[in-house]
Amino acid sequence: MLDVIIIGAGPAGLTAALYACRAGKKTLVIERSTFGGQIVWSPKVENYPALPSVSGLELGDNLTKQAQDAGATLELDEVTAVEKTEDGFRVSSVFGGDFEGRTVIFATGASPRRLGLADEEKYIGAGISFCAVCDGEFYRGKTVGVVGGGNTALQEALYLSDICETVHLIHRREEFRGDAILETSLSRRSNVVFHKNATVSRLTGDPNLTGVTLEKRDGTKEELPLDGLFIAIGHNPENALFKSFTTLDLGGYADIGEACEAGTPGVYIAGDCRTKEVRQLVTAMADGATAALAACHYLDKQG
């Protein structure tokens, strides 16, 4: 019987593992995709205290190693179900794992939001991407578009502008939501074209994406030839595993407070999948520490 089972090995999950292990708890972390989470795809992290500039990959690797060195067991597997048992919780997985734990911490994060257009899914991997660091090299010297107006979209556009011939930045509003310094940097690059007050209304190409239709706020349309399109319009919470243990807000995030307590004894939810004002690397890590310490306190009270 494990003390703590953590689902998700991003910054929140790995921080939770570190704190749980340092408290002497037998801890398992289950991750379905990438240890370190989505931060590993960030070319540079420059807002993490005491580290002025570090690659997301290096940061993710260090988080993973630190959790392992502290004593956490890591499993690369996909959790399919979590159910309450008499002694705690049973966690089932794709590869047939059946893990028993006294507490569970969900740190499942959020997945990229889609545009909601016809044929969008067929173009994923055939012209549509959600990660410039992952797929940008495929479009070196070519023309690409980036959809979005937040920091992620602006950072994606900056990264792509270093390797692509032209980058079209498409945003539905007049003002970007990202940091002004990023917008200023983009405006100084001759190969970056802004398309404000515009949305992507149609995708074209067969079998690969070859262009999009832009619809302007005034009703006019523009055909924009593209070799690739990077979508950076936010995320949806991965709530399928924990929604029966807590309440959700209108966006599908766990509607819980800073204590990260799900409302079911022994269950905690940390990171970007819970309701919060700020979703940043440091807040995810803070959630992980909070959730782990709360789980340890619960275990200590149970004896």
CSV table of C-alpha atoms in Angstrom, one decimal:
chain,number,residue,atom,x,y,z
A,1,MET,CA,0.0,0.0,0.0
A,2,LEU,CA,1.4,3.3,-1.1
A,3,ASP,CA,1.0,6.5,0.9
A,4,VAL,CA,0.7,8.9,-2.0
A,5,ILE,CA,-0.2,8.3,-5.6
A,6,ILE,CA,0.3,11.3,-7.8
A,7,ILE,CA,-1.2,11.4,-11.3
A,8,GLY,CA,0.7,13.7,-13.6
A,9,ALA,CA,4.5,14.5,-13.6
A,10,GLY,CA,4.5,18.2,-14.5
A,11,PRO,CA,5.9,20.8,-12.2
A,12,ALA,CA,2.9,20.4,-9.8
A,13,GLY,CA,3.1,16.6,-9.6
A,14,LEU,CA,6.9,16.4,-9.3
A,15,THR,CA,7.0,19.1,-6.6
A,16,ALA,CA,4.3,17.1,-4.8
A,17,ALA,CA,6.4,14.0,-5.1
A,18,LEU,CA,9.5,15.8,-3.7
A,19,TYR,CA,7.6,17.1,-0.7
A,20,ALA,CA,5.9,13.8,0.0
A,21,CYS,CA,9.1,11.8,-0.1
A,22,ARG,CA,10.9,14.3,2.1
A,23,ALA,CA,8.1,13.7,4.6
A,24,GLY,CA,8.9,10.0,4.5
A,25,LYS,CA,5.9,8.9,2.5
A,26,LYS,CA,6.0,6.1,0.0
A,27,THR,CA,5.2,7.9,-3.2
A,28,LEU,CA,4.4,6.9,-6.8
A,29,VAL,CA,4.1,9.3,-9.8
A,30,ILE,CA,2.2,8.1,-12.9
A,31,GLU,CA,2.7,10.1,-16.1
A,32,ARG,CA,1.2,9.2,-19.5
A,33,SER,CA,3.3,11.3,-21.7
A,34,THR,CA,6.4,13.4,-20.7
A,35,PHE,CA,8.1,13.6,-17.3
A,36,GLY,CA,8.4,17.3,-16.6
A,37,GLY,CA,5.1,18.2,-18.3
A,38,GLN,CA,4.5,20.8,-20.9
A,39,ILE,CA,7.2,23.1,-19.5
A,40,VAL,CA,9.8,20.9,-21.3
A,41,TRP,CA,8.7,22.3,-24.6
A,42,SER,CA,9.5,25.9,-23.6
A,43,PRO,CA,12.7,27.1,-25.2
A,44,LYS,CA,13.4,29.5,-22.4
A,45,VAL,CA,12.0,30.0,-18.9
A,46,GLU,CA,12.9,33.5,-17.7
A,47,ASN,CA,10.4,34.1,-14.9
A,48,TYR,CA,11.5,31.4,-12.4
A,49,PRO,CA,13.0,32.9,-9.3
A,50,ALA,CA,16.8,32.5,-8.9
A,51,LEU,CA,17.2,31.1,-12.5
A,52,PRO,CA,17.3,34.1,-14.8
A,53,SER,CA,17.2,31.9,-17.9
A,54,VAL,CA,16.8,28.1,-18.2
A,55,SER,CA,15.4,25.9,-20.9
A,56,GLY,CA,12.2,24.1,-20.1
A,57,LEU,CA,13.8,20.8,-20.9
A,58,GLU,CA,16.6,21.3,-18.4
A,59,LEU,CA,14.1,22.4,-15.8
A,60,GLY,CA,11.9,19.5,-16.4
A,61,ASP,CA,14.8,17.0,-16.3
A,62,ASN,CA,16.0,18.5,-13.0
A,63,LEU,CA,12.6,18.3,-11.5
A,64,THR,CA,12.3,14.7,-12.5
A,65,LYS,CA,15.7,13.7,-11.2
A,66,GLN,CA,15.2,15.6,-7.9
A,67,ALA,CA,11.9,13.7,-7.3
A,68,GLN,CA,13.6,10.4,-8.1
A,69,ASP,CA,16.6,11.1,-5.9
A,70,ALA,CA,14.2,11.9,-3.0
A,71,GLY,CA,12.7,8.4,-3.4
A,72,ALA,CA,9.7,8.8,-5.7
A,73,THR,CA,8.9,5.9,-8.0
A,74,LEU,CA,8.0,7.0,-11.5
A,75,GLU,CA,5.8,5.0,-13.9
A,76,LEU,CA,5.2,5.9,-17.6
A,77,ASP,CA,1.6,4.8,-18.0
A,78,GLU,CA,-1.9,6.2,-18.5
A,79,VAL,CA,-4.4,6.1,-15.7
A,80,THR,CA,-7.8,4.9,-16.8
A,81,ALA,CA,-9.7,5.0,-13.5
A,82,VAL,CA,-9.5,6.0,-9.8
A,83,GLU,CA,-11.9,4.5,-7.3
A,84,LYS,CA,-12.5,4.7,-3.6
A,85,THR,CA,-11.7,1.6,-1.6
A,86,GLU,CA,-12.1,0.7,2.1
A,87,ASP,CA,-8.5,1.5,2.8
A,88,GLY,CA,-7.9,4.3,0.3
A,89,PHE,CA,-7.9,4.3,-3.5
A,90,ARG,CA,-7.3,2.0,-6.4
A,91,VAL,CA,-5.7,3.4,-9.5
A,92,SER,CA,-6.0,1.4,-12.7
A,93,SER,CA,-3.9,2.0,-15.9
A,94,VAL,CA,-3.7,1.1,-19.6
A,95,PHE,CA,-0.8,-1.3,-19.1
A,96,GLY,CA,-2.7,-3.3,-16.5
A,97,GLY,CA,-1.3,-1.6,-13.4
A,98,ASP,CA,-3.5,-1.8,-10.3
A,99,PHE,CA,-2.0,0.5,-7.7
A,100,GLU,CA,-3.3,1.0,-4.1
A,101,GLY,CA,-2.7,4.2,-2.2
A,102,ARG,CA,-4.0,5.9,0.9
A,103,THR,CA,-4.2,9.3,-0.8
A,104,VAL,CA,-4.3,10.6,-4.4
A,105,ILE,CA,-3.0,13.8,-5.8
A,106,PHE,CA,-4.3,14.8,-9.2
A,107,ALA,CA,-1.9,17.0,-11.1
A,108,THR,CA,-3.3,16.3,-14.6
A,109,GLY,CA,-2.9,19.8,-16.0
A,110,ALA,CA,-4.8,21.0,-19.1
A,111,SER,CA,-4.7,20.1,-22.8
A,112,PRO,CA,-4.5,22.6,-25.8
A,113,ARG,CA,-7.8,24.1,-26.9
A,114,ARG,CA,-8.9,23.7,-30.4
A,115,LEU,CA,-10.4,26.2,-32.9
A,116,GLY,CA,-13.5,24.1,-33.3
A,117,LEU,CA,-13.4,24.1,-37.1
A,118,ALA,CA,-14.4,21.4,-39.6
A,119,ASP,CA,-11.5,19.0,-40.4
A,120,GLU,CA,-9.3,20.5,-37.7
A,121,GLU,CA,-8.5,17.1,-36.2
A,122,LYS,CA,-7.4,15.7,-39.6
A,123,TYR,CA,-4.8,18.5,-39.9
A,124,ILE,CA,-3.2,17.9,-36.5
A,125,GLY,CA,0.2,16.6,-37.4
A,126,ALA,CA,-0.4,17.5,-41.0
A,127,GLY,CA,0.0,21.2,-40.8
A,128,ILE,CA,-1.5,22.0,-37.4
A,129,SER,CA,0.6,22.0,-34.2
A,130,PHE,CA,0.3,23.2,-30.6
A,131,CYS,CA,4.0,23.4,-29.9
A,132,ALA,CA,6.5,25.5,-31.8
A,133,VAL,CA,9.5,23.9,-30.1
A,134,CYS,CA,8.3,20.4,-30.9
A,135,ASP,CA,7.4,21.0,-34.5
A,136,GLY,CA,8.9,24.3,-35.6
A,137,GLU,CA,11.9,22.7,-37.3
A,138,PHE,CA,9.5,21.1,-39.9
A,139,TYR,CA,8.7,24.6,-41.1
A,140,ARG,CA,12.2,26.1,-41.2
A,141,GLY,CA,12.3,28.6,-44.1
A,142,LYS,CA,8.6,28.4,-44.6
A,143,THR,CA,5.5,30.5,-43.9
A,144,VAL,CA,3.4,29.8,-40.8
A,145,GLY,CA,0.6,31.2,-38.7
A,146,VAL,CA,0.2,31.5,-35.0
A,147,VAL,CA,-3.3,31.9,-33.5
A,148,GLY,CA,-3.7,33.6,-30.1
A,149,GLY,CA,-3.0,36.7,-28.2
A,150,GLY,CA,-1.5,35.6,-24.8
A,151,ASN,CA,2.1,35.1,-23.7
A,152,THR,CA,2.2,31.6,-25.2
A,153,ALA,CA,1.2,32.8,-28.6
A,154,LEU,CA,3.6,35.6,-28.6
A,155,GLN,CA,6.5,33.4,-27.4
A,156,GLU,CA,5.6,30.8,-30.1
A,157,ALA,CA,5.7,33.6,-32.7
A,158,LEU,CA,9.1,34.8,-31.5
A,159,TYR,CA,10.6,31.4,-31.6
A,160,LEU,CA,9.2,30.7,-35.1
A,161,SER,CA,10.4,34.0,-36.4
A,162,ASP,CA,14.0,32.9,-35.9
A,163,ILE,CA,13.6,29.9,-38.2
A,164,CYS,CA,10.7,30.6,-40.6
A,165,GLU,CA,10.5,32.9,-43.6
A,166,THR,CA,7.3,34.6,-42.5
A,167,VAL,CA,5.1,34.4,-39.3
A,168,HIS,CA,1.5,35.6,-39.4
A,169,LEU,CA,0.2,36.3,-35.9
A,170,ILE,CA,-3.6,36.1,-35.8
A,171,HIS,CA,-5.6,37.5,-32.9
A,172,ARG,CA,-9.3,38.1,-32.6
A,173,ARG,CA,-9.0,41.3,-30.7
A,174,GLU,CA,-7.2,44.6,-31.2
A,175,GLU,CA,-5.1,44.3,-28.1
A,176,PHE,CA,-2.8,41.4,-27.2
A,177,ARG,CA,-3.2,39.9,-23.7
A,178,GLY,CA,0.5,39.0,-23.5
A,179,ASP,CA,3.4,41.0,-22.0
A,180,ALA,CA,4.1,44.2,-23.8
A,181,ILE,CA,7.8,43.4,-24.1
A,182,LEU,CA,6.9,40.4,-26.2
A,183,GLU,CA,4.7,42.4,-28.5
A,184,THR,CA,7.4,45.0,-28.9
A,185,SER,CA,10.0,42.4,-29.8
A,186,LEU,CA,7.6,41.0,-32.4
A,187,SER,CA,6.8,44.4,-33.9
A,188,ARG,CA,10.6,44.9,-34.5
A,189,ARG,CA,10.9,41.8,-36.6
A,190,SER,CA,10.4,42.3,-40.3
A,191,ASN,CA,9.2,38.8,-41.0
A,192,VAL,CA,6.3,39.0,-38.5
A,193,VAL,CA,2.9,40.1,-39.8
A,194,PHE,CA,0.1,41.1,-37.3
A,195,HIS,CA,-3.5,40.2,-38.2
A,196,LYS,CA,-5.7,41.8,-35.4
A,197,ASN,CA,-9.5,41.6,-35.2
A,198,ALA,CA,-9.3,38.4,-37.2
A,199,THR,CA,-10.2,34.8,-36.7
A,200,VAL,CA,-9.5,31.6,-38.7
A,201,SER,CA,-12.8,30.6,-40.2
A,202,ARG,CA,-11.7,27.8,-42.6
A,203,LEU,CA,-8.8,25.4,-43.1
A,204,THR,CA,-7.8,24.3,-46.6
A,205,GLY,CA,-5.5,21.7,-48.2
A,206,ASP,CA,-5.5,18.0,-49.0
A,207,PRO,CA,-4.0,16.0,-47.4
A,208,ASN,CA,-1.8,18.6,-45.6
A,209,LEU,CA,-2.8,22.1,-44.6
A,210,THR,CA,-2.0,24.7,-47.3
A,211,GLY,CA,-3.8,27.8,-46.1
A,212,VAL,CA,-6.6,29.3,-44.0
A,213,THR,CA,-9.4,31.8,-44.4
A,214,LEU,CA,-9.3,34.8,-42.2
A,215,GLU,CA,-12.5,36.5,-41.3
A,216,LYS,CA,-12.1,40.1,-40.2
A,217,ARG,CA,-14.3,41.9,-37.7
A,218,ASP,CA,-15.8,44.1,-40.5
A,219,GLY,CA,-16.9,40.9,-42.3
A,220,THR,CA,-14.3,40.8,-45.0
A,221,LYS,CA,-12.3,37.7,-45.7
A,222,GLU,CA,-8.8,37.0,-46.7
A,223,GLU,CA,-7.2,33.8,-48.0
A,224,LEU,CA,-3.8,33.3,-46.3
A,225,PRO,CA,-1.5,30.6,-47.8
A,226,LEU,CA,0.4,28.8,-45.0
A,227,ASP,CA,2.6,25.8,-44.6
A,228,GLY,CA,1.7,25.4,-41.0
A,229,LEU,CA,-0.5,26.7,-38.3
A,230,PHE,CA,0.3,26.8,-34.6
A,231,ILE,CA,-2.7,27.1,-32.2
A,232,ALA,CA,-2.1,28.8,-28.9
A,233,ILE,CA,-5.5,29.8,-27.5
A,234,GLY,CA,-5.4,28.3,-24.1
A,235,HIS,CA,-6.1,24.9,-22.6
A,236,ASN,CA,-8.9,22.7,-21.3
A,237,PRO,CA,-8.5,21.0,-17.9
A,238,GLU,CA,-7.9,17.3,-17.9
A,239,ASN,CA,-10.7,16.6,-15.4
A,240,ALA,CA,-12.0,13.1,-16.5
A,241,LEU,CA,-10.3,11.3,-13.7
A,242,PHE,CA,-11.1,13.6,-10.8
A,243,LYS,CA,-14.5,15.1,-11.6
A,244,SER,CA,-16.3,12.5,-9.4
A,245,PHE,CA,-14.3,13.5,-6.4
A,246,THR,CA,-14.8,17.3,-6.5
A,247,THR,CA,-17.0,20.1,-7.9
A,248,LEU,CA,-16.1,21.8,-11.2
A,249,ASP,CA,-16.5,25.4,-12.3
A,250,LEU,CA,-18.0,26.4,-15.6
A,251,GLY,CA,-14.7,25.9,-17.3
A,252,GLY,CA,-14.4,22.4,-16.0
A,253,TYR,CA,-11.6,23.2,-13.6
A,254,ALA,CA,-11.7,21.8,-10.0
A,255,ASP,CA,-13.6,24.5,-8.1
A,256,ILE,CA,-11.4,24.3,-4.9
A,257,GLY,CA,-9.3,26.7,-3.0
A,258,GLU,CA,-5.6,27.3,-2.3
A,259,ALA,CA,-5.5,24.3,0.1
A,260,CYS,CA,-5.9,22.0,-2.9
A,261,GLU,CA,-8.4,19.8,-1.1
A,262,ALA,CA,-10.9,18.2,-3.5
A,263,GLY,CA,-13.7,17.8,-0.9
A,264,THR,CA,-13.2,14.0,-0.8
A,265,PRO,CA,-11.0,13.0,2.2
A,266,GLY,CA,-7.6,11.9,0.9
A,267,VAL,CA,-8.0,13.5,-2.5
A,268,TYR,CA,-6.1,16.6,-3.6
A,269,ILE,CA,-5.9,18.5,-6.9
A,270,ALA,CA,-2.9,20.6,-7.8
A,271,GLY,CA,-1.7,22.8,-10.7
A,272,ASP,CA,-3.4,24.1,-13.8
A,273,CYS,CA,-6.4,21.8,-13.6
A,274,ARG,CA,-7.9,23.7,-10.6
A,275,THR,CA,-9.6,27.0,-10.5
A,276,LYS,CA,-7.1,29.8,-9.9
A,277,GLU,CA,-6.4,33.4,-11.0
A,278,VAL,CA,-2.8,32.8,-12.1
A,279,ARG,CA,-1.5,29.7,-13.9
A,280,GLN,CA,2.3,29.9,-13.9
A,281,LEU,CA,5.2,27.6,-13.3
A,282,VAL,CA,5.7,28.9,-9.7
A,283,THR,CA,2.0,28.6,-8.8
A,284,ALA,CA,1.8,25.0,-10.1
A,285,MET,CA,4.8,24.2,-7.9
A,286,ALA,CA,3.2,26.0,-5.0
A,287,ASP,CA,0.1,23.8,-5.5
A,288,GLY,CA,2.2,20.7,-5.6
A,289,ALA,CA,3.9,21.5,-2.3
A,290,THR,CA,0.5,22.5,-0.7
A,291,ALA,CA,-1.2,19.3,-1.9
A,292,ALA,CA,1.6,17.0,-0.7
A,293,LEU,CA,1.8,18.6,2.7
A,294,ALA,CA,-2.0,18.4,3.1
A,295,ALA,CA,-1.8,14.7,2.1
A,296,CYS,CA,1.0,14.1,4.6
A,297,HIS,CA,-1.0,15.8,7.4
A,298,TYR,CA,-4.0,13.7,6.5
A,299,LEU,CA,-1.9,10.5,6.6
A,300,ASP,CA,-0.3,11.4,9.9
A,301,LYS,CA,-3.8,12.0,11.5
A,302,GLN,CA,-5.0,8.6,10.2
A,303,GLY,CA,-2.0,6.9,11.9
